Amino acid sequence: MEEDCQEMIHGLEKIRDRREAYTMVNHDIVENADVCVIGSGAAGAIIASKLALEGKSVVLLEKGGYYDAEDMNQREIEMIPLLWKNGGATFTDNLRMLVVQGQCLGGSTVINDAVCFKTPQITREQWRQMGANISDEVWDGALDEVWTNINVSKVKDFELNENNKMLKRACEQKGYISSSNDRNCKDCMQCGFCHLGCHYETKQDMLVTYIRQAVRNSDANIRIYCNCSAERITYDEGVVDGVEGDFVDRATGSVKFKIRVNAKVVVVSAGAIASSQILLKNAIALDRAGKGLTFHPASFLLGRFDKPINAYDGIPMGFTCHQFGVTNGVRDGGFLIESIFLPILQFSLGIPSFFENHQLLMKDYIYYTMAGVMIRDDPTGTVTLTATGNPKVHYDPSDRVMKDFARGLRTLAEMWFDVGAREVIGGHRDILKLESKADIDKLIRAVEANPDGLTIASAHPQGGNRMGDDPATCVVDSNCQVHGFSNLFVCDASVFPNAVGVNPQVTVMALATMTANYINKNWKNFAKVALVSREGEACSLKQPMYCLSSRLETMFNREESRMPVETMINAAEGSPDAWSFDKKEMMIYNNSHWKGFFAVDQDIATMAVRYFGGFWKRFFIKDGKLAGVTHPYDAPVYADNVPEMMDHPRYGKVVYLKYTSPEFAMFYDLLKIVDKDTILGKAFFGVPPNGNQILVFSMSRKYNVDFMTETDHEKIYTEHGRAPELDKVLGRWTGRLVSDSAQTPHVQTFTYTKDNFGKLQMQYVFGGLLSGISRVTLTPEQMYMYDFTSWHDEVRTVTDDFMVGKWCSPPTKIPLDFGPSFLSVEDVPEGKRFCLRFTLKRRM
Amino acid sequence: MVSTYTVEGLIRDEKRQPVANLFVEAFDSDFGSSDDYLGNTFTNRQGLFKIKFKEKAFKGKYEILEKNPDVYLVISDDYGVVKKTEIKSRPRNGVFKFDVVIKDEKPFYDPYANSTQRMLTLFTAASDTANISQVNPNWTGALLLRSITSWLHYSDPRTGKIYGYPGPQVIARPKEFPNHDHTIPWRRTAKK
């Protein structure tokens, strides 16, 4: 079967015997597709699969890795770092609540308990009232389609283990409305390890349903890239043209390769929190994204019995008490009581006890029943970005939520005692054990008096990119299309207007089904979007400044020098057309010389030349002959060159660049002119053709602003910069230092806000360590910023999303001739000053 | 001794399919000095290549002991070197024949290796998202302590056996033993 499949899944990890055909990524990638989907969970997988099966070419980007059933070995310490986002350590900013999400191909559907609820009628009505205009007919059609495709069936009575049966018995004794759960599982093996991925492939997650359906269909045009973090969505005036991302090694966190996807439609389905993070990083819906998160916070109670319950043995979540929840007509808030059990490490982490107490509790592991109270909470959470672009989640459970917790925990404690529990053990650190019903009041008082003492966790983050037809308050419309964008969608739990009230996976899948149907149905509108041919930060012959040395080496060896040597001649000094700047493409054309670029490898030598060691070469006609000069930025050296064509035994036709001054005569370069603005080169020590290669490099007359030199910066500052306007500068900007040598990493974050008096202020974070507040002054020429040092910043706006600035010292009379590549010297009326130049982008 | 030599051959992938457009470079391996460059070419659609060179390409003025060249190939695709072959020193009628199979010789990645390192990498991102001013030190200290103790005690599933918990039901490295069984030793409820 696999033999016949095209290799549609790609990633960084070579694992034996994949279920689906798999190819290793070993270079940068540029893709052209109809649709690019970010995230492969409950929404992304469905949208990508459905569109691919409808004939669209689809690229699906997944941050996690691809692990199939035979990789799932049921060991918590080994599976959690593979499948859970942040290794299971995602917390709210006050570390109060754990938030569990999946991060692997298939997303959270791989690690959830397979519980399926159709979107409750009450929730649908409330969402309609909140502006999400989806009719019941559309809901029902999408829900039924999903229900069939993921093979949902009711848990049979014989599949209920003792833990589930205890909850069922307790509900029956109380007369509460309850039922066995629906689950997307076929012939469940009842192993109890759902949270660690299903080894038996009985759970019908996205991997074995929608994704498999697409990748095994030879007509479907889908490419899936795993280990790929989508970082940038590129757009202009409400039209998205693609996505750029990084392939990241999970063991070290280092970026291995880059990807650029040119697409007519982009769908963000990275899940609640991550989808808001992507929007915020890309300055999309900045005033609305990341607001209104809900979590379904849950807390558990254990019942300790005299006989072994063996709750680990069997389906963990097989039964639900609906009495107090939205599934029983409760309109505002409320809660569900759901059976649950955890493998031993997760169980141990969840119990708020220590040392001997903990040991005593753990030794009765097989004697416990366990159920959780899951609250339908209010949309009060937020996601913002940290200085380094990570999502910071803030959430304080409201008073109403804590009241529901108190009510739910009282009810559940009574239920466990009713069915014979000797003790009830709770998640509140002030009262761990309840020995009889009389102790329940103590628990409730503890919850009321010290709400922060209650252990709560969430596996259902929702909201943040609210759906609704009001563009002033909502991020997406009722079709999941981002307001103000003609071809950008967000579809996952992040669009929920408020908490759905039940386990959300089926609701997410239904919304994804509707979104895919909408895109399909209206494809003729999206097809009109012109596919751009950008290459992002991917290495290619056109932009070798992004290449690794191995790739540069291969390109040099394989490519022919295609242009005559005269192509290298630069514009006359002082020529007005020698330099220009394209604001739209953010490209610099500089024909005053050829800017040299080193390879972008992450080794120590390459990283060391980010700030020192850059060079340029200039070619001209002197005495009727072609001549040249090489200049390293950091030294007052101008080495004379003579270029000649040469037929090299190994490299074929090349330009042999001699160094004619005696002090450099032991060096030479070989150059290949691959297009009118691009040269590949190798530097040698010795005598041609047998010299020893020192390094491989490239040179160009066209480069992105991220590679600008200090001179480029000054030109852009003076010729294209203007004073920023207060309202347009508000928000978060990330910056790089300008170095003549190479592209430097993002190093600073500036966040502009208004203070209580409406005055502009700026919070800076430099290098992820140094932070503070700067006073900001706007003048007709530029923006000034002052902090606690004697240096100050001067900043000008170039476009709405790009500014250039410099951090300058006080003037001095000391003669300063030159500085290193990243520190320029400026003449001012009072003398000279040092300036550290930087650029700022609103989009990361 | 012949004065003109030929290096020719066929390059195929692991599925024995010919690979086109590979860049093939031939070298003469020399002891004590840099290797001589003999020539280059690209493979054609059938995966075939041929490089011709003369004696002077490998026999320098002072290489009086050099008889036949010691030929090896460096083969690269668009993205880098994919294979360096073994050395062949005995041509037949001046022809060196190579039958090369390009294999992905990187070892398999062990998805379970370095789980602690991976966990710490992931924690780095998580730690960036905490707001220290809002953190309750008692609560956080307790959480940290419990996490470390739990991790130390229960990351090895065998610890649970002390309490009567049988632990995982599959072998630790399922793909290394593809014929492992999928029966669960503990009671599995069955339809009566």
CSV table of N, CA, C and O in Angstrom, one decimal, chain A residues 32-33 132 416 596 689 768 816:
chain,number,residue,atom,x,y,z
A,32,ASN,N,4.3,26.3,-3.9
A,32,ASN,CA,3.2,27.1,-4.5
A,32,ASN,C,2.0,26.2,-4.4
A,32,ASN,O,2.0,25.1,-4.8
A,33,ALA,N,0.9,26.8,-3.8
A,33,ALA,CA,-0.2,26.0,-3.5
A,33,ALA,C,-1.5,26.8,-3.6
A,33,ALA,O,-1.4,28.1,-3.5
A,132,ALA,N,-22.6,34.9,15.5
A,132,ALA,CA,-22.1,33.8,14.7
A,132,ALA,C,-23.3,33.2,14.0
A,132,ALA,O,-23.9,32.3,14.5
A,416,TRP,N,-19.7,10.3,45.5
A,416,TRP,CA,-18.7,9.3,45.9
A,416,TRP,C,-19.0,8.6,47.2
A,416,TRP,O,-19.0,7.4,47.4
A,596,GLY,N,28.9,41.6,-0.1
A,596,GLY,CA,29.3,40.2,0.1
A,596,GLY,C,28.4,39.6,1.2
A,596,GLY,O,28.0,40.3,2.2
A,689,PRO,N,45.4,26.6,-10.5
A,689,PRO,CA,44.1,26.1,-10.0
A,689,PRO,C,44.1,25.3,-8.7
A,689,PRO,O,43.1,24.7,-8.3
A,768,GLY,N,16.1,39.9,25.4
A,768,GLY,CA,15.3,39.0,26.3
A,768,GLY,C,15.7,39.2,27.7
A,768,GLY,O,15.2,38.5,28.6
A,816,LEU,N,36.8,60.4,16.1
A,816,LEU,CA,36.4,58.9,16.0
A,816,LEU,C,36.5,58.7,14.5
A,816,LEU,O,35.7,59.3,13.7
